[in-house]
PDB file of C-alpha atoms in Angstrom:
ATOM      1  CA  MET P1138    -191.999  69.469  -3.540  1.00  0.00           C
ATOM      2  CA  ASN P1139    -193.023  72.974  -4.663  1.00  0.00           C
ATOM      3  CA  THR P1140    -192.532  74.515  -8.103  1.00  0.00           C
ATOM      4  CA  CYS P1141    -191.452  78.164  -8.522  1.00  0.00           C
ATOM      5  CA  PRO P1142    -192.750  80.437 -11.345  1.00  0.00           C
ATOM      6  CA  ASN P1143    -189.516  79.642 -13.277  1.00  0.00           C
ATOM      7  CA  GLY P1144    -190.148  75.903 -13.154  1.00  0.00           C
ATOM      8  CA  HIS P1145    -187.587  74.983 -10.481  1.00  0.00           C
ATOM      9  CA  GLN P1146    -188.356  72.344  -7.855  1.00  0.00           C
ATOM     10  CA  SER P1147    -187.964  73.700  -4.321  1.00  0.00           C
ATOM     11  CA  ALA P1148    -188.099  72.039  -0.908  1.00  0.00           C
ATOM     12  CA  THR P1149    -189.341  75.282   0.670  1.00  0.00           C
ATOM     13  CA  ASP P1150    -192.753  76.751   0.056  1.00  0.00           C
ATOM     14  CA  ASP P1151    -191.917  80.487   0.332  1.00  0.00           C
ATOM     15  CA  PHE P1152    -188.883  81.136  -1.971  1.00  0.00           C
ATOM     16  CA  CYS P1153    -187.248  78.948  -4.608  1.00  0.00           C
ATOM     17  CA  ASP P1154    -184.074  77.136  -3.442  1.00  0.00           C
ATOM     18  CA  THR P1155    -182.542  77.621  -6.905  1.00  0.00           C
ATOM     19  CA  CYS P1156    -183.421  81.157  -8.091  1.00  0.00           C
ATOM     20  CA  GLY P1157    -184.980  82.782  -5.029  1.00  0.00           C
ATOM     21  CA  ALA P1158    -188.236  83.604  -6.798  1.00  0.00           C
ATOM     22  CA  PRO P1159    -191.257  83.762  -4.484  1.00  0.00           C
ATOM     23  CA  ILE P1160    -193.477  80.705  -4.607  1.00  0.00           C
ATOM     24  CA  VAL P1161    -197.177  81.403  -4.855  1.00  0.00           C
ATOM     25  CA  ALA P1162    -199.214  78.628  -3.377  1.00  0.00           C
ATOM     26  CA  THR P1163    -201.780  77.188  -5.748  1.00  0.00           C
ATOM     27  CA  PRO P1164    -205.131  76.980  -4.021  1.00  0.00           C
ATOM     28  CA  SER P1165    -206.574  73.509  -3.836  1.00  0.00           C
ATOM     29  CA  PRO P1166    -209.766  72.988  -5.842  1.00  0.00           C
ATOM     30  CA  PRO P1167    -212.894  72.960  -3.726  1.00  0.00           C
ATOM     31  CA  PRO P1168    -214.313  69.525  -2.991  1.00  0.00           C
ATOM     32  CA  PRO P1169    -217.121  68.484  -5.285  1.00  0.00           C
ATOM     33  CA  ALA P1170    -220.571  69.331  -4.036  1.00  0.00           C
ATOM     34  CA  ILE P1171    -222.428  66.388  -2.566  1.00  0.00           C
ATOM     35  CA  VAL P1172    -225.875  66.082  -4.103  1.00  0.00           C
ATOM     36  CA  PRO P1173    -228.206  64.161  -1.819  1.00  0.00           C
ATOM     37  CA  ALA P1174    -229.754  61.135  -3.471  1.00  0.00           C
ATOM     38  CA  PRO P1175    -233.528  61.328  -3.979  1.00  0.00           C
ATOM     39  CA  PRO P1176    -235.485  59.263  -1.496  1.00  0.00           C
ATOM     40  CA  PRO P1177    -236.335  55.838  -2.901  1.00  0.00           C
ATOM     41  CA  ASN P1178    -239.897  55.192  -3.985  1.00  0.00           C
ATOM     42  CA  PRO P1179    -241.651  53.033  -1.417  1.00  0.00           C
ATOM     43  CA  ALA P1180    -242.174  49.438  -2.528  1.00  0.00           C
ATOM     44  CA  ARG P1181    -245.755  48.647  -3.493  1.00  0.00           C
ATOM     45  CA  LYS P1182    -247.807  45.491  -3.843  1.00  0.00           C
ATOM     46  CA  PRO P1183    -251.089  44.796  -5.637  1.00  0.00           C
ATOM     47  CA  CYS P1184    -254.177  43.577  -3.803  1.00  0.00           C
ATOM     48  CA  PRO P1185    -255.069  40.040  -5.004  1.00  0.00           C
ATOM     49  CA  ASN P1186    -258.769  40.788  -4.480  1.00  0.00           C
ATOM     50  CA  CYS P1187    -259.328  44.150  -6.229  1.00  0.00           C
ATOM     51  CA  GLY P1188    -255.937  44.877  -7.872  1.00  0.00           C
ATOM     52  CA  ALA P1189    -255.374  48.212  -6.113  1.00  0.00           C
ATOM     53  CA  GLU P1190    -251.756  49.236  -5.416  1.00  0.00           C
ATOM     54  CA  ASN P1191    -250.758  49.420  -1.731  1.00  0.00           C
ATOM     55  CA  ILE P1192    -247.491  50.156   0.085  1.00  0.00           C
ATOM     56  CA  ALA P1193    -245.519  47.009   0.885  1.00  0.00           C
ATOM     57  CA  GLU P1194    -246.035  47.422   4.656  1.00  0.00           C
ATOM     58  CA  ALA P1195    -249.838  47.726   4.384  1.00  0.00           C
ATOM     59  CA  MET P1196    -251.786  45.231   6.474  1.00  0.00           C
ATOM     60  CA  PHE P1197    -255.102  45.917   4.712  1.00  0.00           C
ATOM     61  CA  CYS P1198    -255.962  47.008   1.160  1.00  0.00           C
ATOM     62  CA  GLU P1199    -257.048  50.645   1.038  1.00  0.00           C
ATOM     63  CA  GLY P1200    -259.418  49.854  -1.829  1.00  0.00           C
ATOM     64  CA  CYS P1201    -261.426  46.888  -0.524  1.00  0.00           C
ATOM     65  CA  GLY P1202    -260.129  46.039   2.974  1.00  0.00           C
ATOM     66  CA  TYR P1203    -258.453  42.742   1.993  1.00  0.00           C
ATOM     67  CA  ASP P1204    -256.295  41.385   4.872  1.00  0.00           C
ATOM     68  CA  PHE P1205    -252.745  40.850   3.517  1.00  0.00           C
ATOM     69  CA  THR P1206    -251.685  39.007   6.682  1.00  0.00           C
ATOM     70  CA  THR P1207    -254.375  36.326   6.825  1.00  0.00           C
ATOM     71  CA  GLY P1208    -255.666  36.438   3.235  1.00  0.00           C
ATOM     72  CA  GLN P1209    -259.206  36.981   4.507  1.00  0.00           C
ATOM     73  CA  LEU P1210    -261.605  38.705   2.150  1.00  0.00           C
ATOM     74  CA  PRO P1211    -263.377  41.846   3.352  1.00  0.00           C
ATOM     75  CA  PRO P1212    -266.670  41.162   5.154  1.00  0.00           C
ATOM     76  CA  PRO P1213    -269.792  41.634   3.044  1.00  0.00           C
ATOM     77  CA  PRO P1214    -271.831  44.772   3.674  1.00  0.00           C
ATOM     78  CA  SER P1215    -274.965  44.214   5.724  1.00  0.00           C
ATOM     79  CA  ALA P1216    -278.302  44.011   3.970  1.00  0.00           C
ATOM     80  CA  SER P1217    -279.422  47.239   5.647  1.00  0.00           C
ATOM     81  CA  LEU P1218    -276.394  49.137   4.399  1.00  0.00           C
ATOM     82  CA  GLN P1219    -276.891  47.751   0.924  1.00  0.00           C
ATOM     83  CA  SER P1220    -280.510  48.887   0.889  1.00  0.00           C
ATOM     84  CA  GLN P1221    -279.480  52.386   1.971  1.00  0.00           C
ATOM     85  CA  ALA P1222    -276.563  52.745  -0.436  1.00  0.00           C
ATOM     86  CA  THR P1223    -278.109  51.109  -3.519  1.00  0.00           C
ATOM     87  CA  PRO P1224    -281.090  52.828  -5.189  1.00  0.00           C
ATOM     88  CA  PRO P1225    -283.938  50.663  -6.519  1.00  0.00           C
ATOM     89  CA  PRO P1226    -283.082  49.242  -9.935  1.00  0.00           C
ATOM     90  CA  SER P1227    -284.596  50.930 -12.939  1.00  0.00           C
ATOM     91  CA  PRO P1228    -286.863  48.905 -15.220  1.00  0.00           C
ATOM     92  CA  VAL P1229    -284.768  46.747 -17.524  1.00  0.00           C
ATOM     93  CA  ALA P1230    -285.367  47.269 -21.225  1.00  0.00           C
ATOM     94  CA  LEU P1231    -285.707  43.831 -22.827  1.00  0.00           C
ATOM     95  CA  ALA P1232    -287.202  44.721 -26.218  1.00  0.00           C
ATOM     96  CA  ASN P1233    -285.610  42.688 -29.010  1.00  0.00           C
ATOM     97  CA  VAL P1234    -283.408  40.875 -26.486  1.00  0.00           C
ATOM     98  CA  ASP P1235    -283.509  37.080 -26.630  1.00  0.00           C
ATOM     99  CA  TRP P1236    -281.283  36.286 -23.649  1.00  0.00           C
ATOM    100  CA  VAL P1237    -280.958  37.553 -20.086  1.00  0.00           C
ATOM    101  CA  ALA P1238    -278.744  36.850 -17.069  1.00  0.00           C
ATOM    102  CA  GLU P1239    -280.183  36.506 -13.572  1.00  0.00           C
ATOM    103  CA  ILE P1240    -277.899  37.444 -10.664  1.00  0.00           C
ATOM    104  CA  TRP P1241    -278.834  35.694  -7.414  1.00  0.00           C
ATOM    105  CA  ILE P1242    -277.516  35.646  -3.846  1.00  0.00           C
ATOM    106  CA  ASP P1243    -276.969  31.955  -3.101  1.00  0.00           C
ATOM    107  CA  PRO P1244    -276.551  31.063   0.604  1.00  0.00           C
ATOM    108  CA  ASP P1245    -275.901  27.391  -0.269  1.00  0.00           C
ATOM    109  CA  PHE P1246    -272.868  28.349  -2.371  1.00  0.00           C
ATOM    110  CA  PHE P1247    -271.659  30.620   0.429  1.00  0.00           C
ATOM    111  CA  ALA P1248    -271.986  27.778   2.958  1.00  0.00           C
ATOM    112  CA  ALA P1249    -270.247  25.284   0.651  1.00  0.00           C
ATOM    113  CA  GLN P1250    -267.126  27.485   0.606  1.00  0.00           C
ATOM    114  CA  HIS P1251    -266.920  27.674   4.431  1.00  0.00           C
ATOM    115  CA  ALA P1252    -266.167  31.394   4.028  1.00  0.00           C
ATOM    116  CA  ASP P1253    -265.905  33.827   6.903  1.00  0.00           C
ATOM    117  CA  GLY P1254    -268.458  36.576   7.383  1.00  0.00           C
ATOM    118  CA  VAL P1255    -272.205  36.637   6.815  1.00  0.00           C
ATOM    119  CA  CYS P1256    -274.068  35.998   3.574  1.00  0.00           C
ATOM    120  CA  PRO P1257    -276.502  38.795   2.643  1.00  0.00           C
ATOM    121  CA  THR P1258    -280.211  38.064   2.607  1.00  0.00           C
ATOM    122  CA  GLY P1259    -281.377  36.885  -0.794  1.00  0.00           C
ATOM    123  CA  GLY P1260    -284.373  38.183  -2.683  1.00  0.00           C
ATOM    124  CA  ALA P1261    -285.548  38.574  -6.245  1.00  0.00           C
ATOM    125  CA  PRO P1262    -282.738  38.312  -8.797  1.00  0.00           C
ATOM    126  CA  THR P1263    -281.298  41.182 -10.786  1.00  0.00           C
ATOM    127  CA  VAL P1264    -282.139  40.635 -14.466  1.00  0.00           C
ATOM    128  CA  VAL P1265    -279.569  41.833 -17.005  1.00  0.00           C
ATOM    129  CA  PRO P1266    -280.337  41.856 -20.764  1.00  0.00           C
ATOM    130  CA  LEU P1267    -277.712  40.215 -22.963  1.00  0.00           C
ATOM    131  CA  ALA P1268    -277.947  42.113 -26.239  1.00  0.00           C
ATOM    132  CA  GLY P1269    -274.628  41.109 -27.779  1.00  0.00           C
ATOM    133  CA  GLN P1270    -272.723  37.927 -28.506  1.00  0.00           C
ATOM    134  CA  GLU P1271    -270.409  38.405 -25.526  1.00  0.00           C
ATOM    135  CA  ALA P1272    -270.771  39.596 -21.932  1.00  0.00           C
ATOM    136  CA  VAL P1273    -268.099  40.202 -19.281  1.00  0.00           C
ATOM    137  CA  ILE P1274    -268.912  39.260 -15.681  1.00  0.00           C
ATOM    138  CA  GLY P1275    -267.273  41.281 -12.901  1.00  0.00           C
ATOM    139  CA  ARG P1276    -267.374  44.400 -10.756  1.00  0.00           C
ATOM    140  CA  ARG P1277    -267.362  48.014 -11.851  1.00  0.00           C
ATOM    141  CA  ALA P1278    -264.063  49.882 -11.441  1.00  0.00           C
ATOM    142  CA  LYS P1279    -262.933  53.476 -11.910  1.00  0.00           C
ATOM    143  CA  ALA P1280    -260.177  52.442 -14.317  1.00  0.00           C
ATOM    144  CA  ALA P1281    -260.871  52.904 -18.002  1.00  0.00           C
ATOM    145  CA  GLY P1282    -261.627  49.782 -19.980  1.00  0.00           C
ATOM    146  CA  SER P1283    -263.051  47.874 -17.011  1.00  0.00           C
ATOM    147  CA  ALA P1284    -266.738  48.042 -18.044  1.00  0.00           C
ATOM    148  CA  VAL P1285    -268.722  44.880 -17.400  1.00  0.00           C
ATOM    149  CA  THR P1286    -272.084  43.699 -18.710  1.00  0.00           C
ATOM    150  CA  ILE P1287    -273.103  41.427 -15.830  1.00  0.00           C
ATOM    151  CA  ASP P1288    -272.313  43.654 -12.856  1.00  0.00           C
ATOM    152  CA  CYS P1289    -271.770  41.794  -9.567  1.00  0.00           C
ATOM    153  CA  SER P1290    -270.405  44.758  -7.598  1.00  0.00           C
ATOM    154  CA  GLY P1291    -272.371  43.755  -4.487  1.00  0.00           C
ATOM    155  CA  ASP P1292    -270.034  40.764  -3.997  1.00  0.00           C
ATOM    156  CA  SER P1293    -266.550  42.013  -3.080  1.00  0.00           C
ATOM    157  CA  ALA P1294    -265.023  38.569  -3.733  1.00  0.00           C
ATOM    158  CA  VAL P1295    -265.737  38.967  -7.461  1.00  0.00           C
ATOM    159  CA  SER P1296    -262.819  40.257  -9.562  1.00  0.00           C
ATOM    160  CA  HIS P1297    -263.248  43.367 -11.726  1.00  0.00           C
ATOM    161  CA  ARG P1298    -262.976  41.246 -14.907  1.00  0.00           C
ATOM    162  CA  HIS P1299    -263.904  37.853 -13.529  1.00  0.00           C
ATOM    163  CA  ALA P1300    -265.289  35.775 -16.390  1.00  0.00           C
ATOM    164  CA  ARG P1301    -266.825  35.999 -19.863  1.00  0.00           C
ATOM    165  CA  VAL P1302    -269.772  34.298 -21.546  1.00  0.00           C
ATOM    166  CA  THR P1303    -269.967  34.017 -25.332  1.00  0.00           C
ATOM    167  CA  LEU P1304    -272.962  33.070 -27.484  1.00  0.00           C
ATOM    168  CA  ASP P1305    -272.314  30.722 -30.402  1.00  0.00           C
ATOM    169  CA  HIS P1306    -275.261  29.207 -32.321  1.00  0.00           C
ATOM    170  CA  ASP P1307    -277.707  29.313 -29.395  1.00  0.00           C
ATOM    171  CA  ARG P1308    -275.139  27.861 -26.976  1.00  0.00           C
ATOM    172  CA  TRP P1309    -273.396  29.865 -24.271  1.00  0.00           C
ATOM    173  CA  TYR P1310    -269.740  29.270 -23.416  1.00  0.00           C
ATOM    174  CA  LEU P1311    -268.091  30.307 -20.141  1.00  0.00           C
ATOM    175  CA  GLU P1312    -264.451  31.310 -19.656  1.00  0.00           C
ATOM    176  CA  ASP P1313    -262.613  32.397 -16.504  1.00  0.00           C
ATOM    177  CA  LEU P1314    -260.484  35.530 -17.081  1.00  0.00           C
ATOM    178  CA  GLY P1315    -257.841  34.772 -14.440  1.00  0.00           C
ATOM    179  CA  SER P1316    -260.030  35.734 -11.479  1.00  0.00           C
ATOM    180  CA  THR P1317    -258.694  35.722  -7.923  1.00  0.00           C
ATOM    181  CA  ASN P1318    -261.282  33.386  -6.402  1.00  0.00           C
ATOM    182  CA  GLY P1319    -262.164  31.243  -9.400  1.00  0.00           C
ATOM    183  CA  THR P1320    -265.226  30.529 -11.547  1.00  0.00           C
ATOM    184  CA  PHE P1321    -267.443  27.502 -10.885  1.00  0.00           C
ATOM    185  CA  VAL P1322    -270.239  25.679 -12.712  1.00  0.00           C
ATOM    186  CA  GLY P1323    -272.809  23.265 -11.319  1.00  0.00           C
ATOM    187  CA  THR P1324    -276.442  22.726 -10.435  1.00  0.00           C
ATOM    188  CA  PRO P1325    -278.288  23.811  -7.283  1.00  0.00           C
ATOM    189  CA  ALA P1326    -278.675  20.143  -6.327  1.00  0.00           C
ATOM    190  CA  ALA P1327    -274.912  19.417  -6.414  1.00  0.00           C
ATOM    191  CA  MET P1328    -272.650  21.398  -4.085  1.00  0.00           C
ATOM    192  CA  PRO P1329    -269.877  22.391  -4.219  1.00  0.00           C
ATOM    193  CA  PRO P1330    -269.744  23.258  -7.932  1.00  0.00           C
ATOM    194  CA  THR P1331    -266.801  22.438 -10.190  1.00  0.00           C
ATOM    195  CA  ALA P1332    -264.018  24.987 -10.688  1.00  0.00           C
ATOM    196  CA  LEU P1333    -262.967  25.972 -14.205  1.00  0.00           C
ATOM    197  CA  ALA P1334    -259.330  26.258 -15.221  1.00  0.00           C
ATOM    198  CA  ALA P1335    -258.331  29.810 -16.183  1.00  0.00           C
ATOM    199  CA  GLY P1336    -258.750  30.260 -19.926  1.00  0.00           C
ATOM    200  CA  ALA P1337    -260.726  27.016 -20.390  1.00  0.00           C
ATOM    201  CA  ARG P1338    -263.888  27.361 -22.503  1.00  0.00           C
ATOM    202  CA  HIS P1339    -266.860  25.502 -21.055  1.00  0.00           C
ATOM    203  CA  GLU P1340    -270.207  24.979 -22.805  1.00  0.00           C
ATOM    204  CA  LEU P1341    -273.074  25.677 -20.406  1.00  0.00           C
ATOM    205  CA  SER P1342    -275.898  23.152 -20.366  1.00  0.00           C
ATOM    206  CA  ASP P1343    -279.467  24.257 -19.717  1.00  0.00           C
ATOM    207  CA  SER P1344    -279.314  23.049 -16.097  1.00  0.00           C
ATOM    208  CA  GLU P1345    -275.889  24.508 -15.216  1.00  0.00           C
ATOM    209  CA  ARG P1346    -275.404  27.680 -13.225  1.00  0.00           C
ATOM    210  CA  ILE P1347    -272.373  29.981 -12.854  1.00  0.00           C
ATOM    211  CA  TYR P1348    -271.016  30.497  -9.321  1.00  0.00           C
ATOM    212  CA  ILE P1349    -268.486  33.227  -8.485  1.00  0.00           C
ATOM    213  CA  GLY P1350    -267.263  35.311  -5.547  1.00  0.00           C
ATOM    214  CA  GLY P1351    -268.643  34.701  -2.083  1.00  0.00           C
ATOM    215  CA  TRP P1352    -272.317  34.037  -2.847  1.00  0.00           C
ATOM    216  CA  THR P1353    -273.169  34.995  -6.434  1.00  0.00           C
ATOM    217  CA  ARG P1354    -275.079  32.613  -8.712  1.00  0.00           C
ATOM    218  CA  ILE P1355    -275.753  33.556 -12.354  1.00  0.00           C
ATOM    219  CA  VAL P1356    -278.384  31.947 -14.569  1.00  0.00           C
ATOM    220  CA  ILE P1357    -278.247  32.459 -18.349  1.00  0.00           C
ATOM    221  CA  ARG P1358    -281.671  31.915 -19.925  1.00  0.00           C
ATOM    222  CA  ARG P1359    -283.958  33.109 -22.696  1.00  0.00           C
ATOM    223  CA  ALA P1360    -286.130  36.148 -22.047  1.00  0.00           C
ATOM    224  CA  THR P1361    -289.787  35.262 -21.521  1.00  0.00           C
ATOM    225  CA  PRO P1362    -292.543  36.745 -23.711  1.00  0.00           C
ATOM    226  CA  GLU P1363    -293.795  38.643 -20.668  1.00  0.00           C
ATOM    227  CA  GLU P1364    -290.375  40.233 -20.142  1.00  0.00           C
ATOM    228  CA  ARG P1365    -290.128  41.292 -23.767  1.00  0.00           C
ATOM    229  CA  THR P1366    -293.519  43.026 -23.630  1.00  0.00           C
ATOM    230  CA  ALA P1367    -293.324  44.410 -20.064  1.00  0.00           C
ATOM    231  CA  PRO P1368    -293.674  48.217 -19.530  1.00  0.00           C
ATOM    232  CA  GLY P1369    -290.310  49.861 -20.197  1.00  0.00           C
ATOM    233  CA  ALA P1370    -289.237  47.088 -22.583  1.00  0.00           C
TER     234      ALA P1370
END
């Protein structure tokens, strides 16, 4: 039914059936504009090895090369590439430092894990002074707040914040910080070493060593008199 300007209902749409007044058609309102929905953000997933964010469909981590399909860790860099990319270490200042950490490449630990890839060639250890009461073990990262004291960046199987050692009355205590591949303690004569539960606090004996990543062994010991008086100390 149509309505004329005088309010009469009319069956015709040109003139009113009752009073004959012309009926002006009321234009229909335009349809509402359709606003296209923004494209959804692609789903992302973190890398269990280095923590970098990757798209959900990624087969390999863009940060470290971790294989999401098989769970295989990235292969270690060859010894020749490491020697080209890493400058010679600067002399370590050990003055007034009572404790140091030695970082070793341990082929026996690598073999005990039956890991894929090739273990780098070992050599003299990297000596790190432990000046404070606490030291974080891990790998350097670009993110703020990820600084580590005992830097094991050469081993890609080490988490950015892997473990922590704390000094308490001349005794060192080890704690895993929720690492991806675990923290182990043992002696060179007993392989494989024992895994620590995440968050558990373990007192290190004089003969125990820390094992992490693919091949890294860490020894916590007192600095020798020669180290404390060496040039650069």
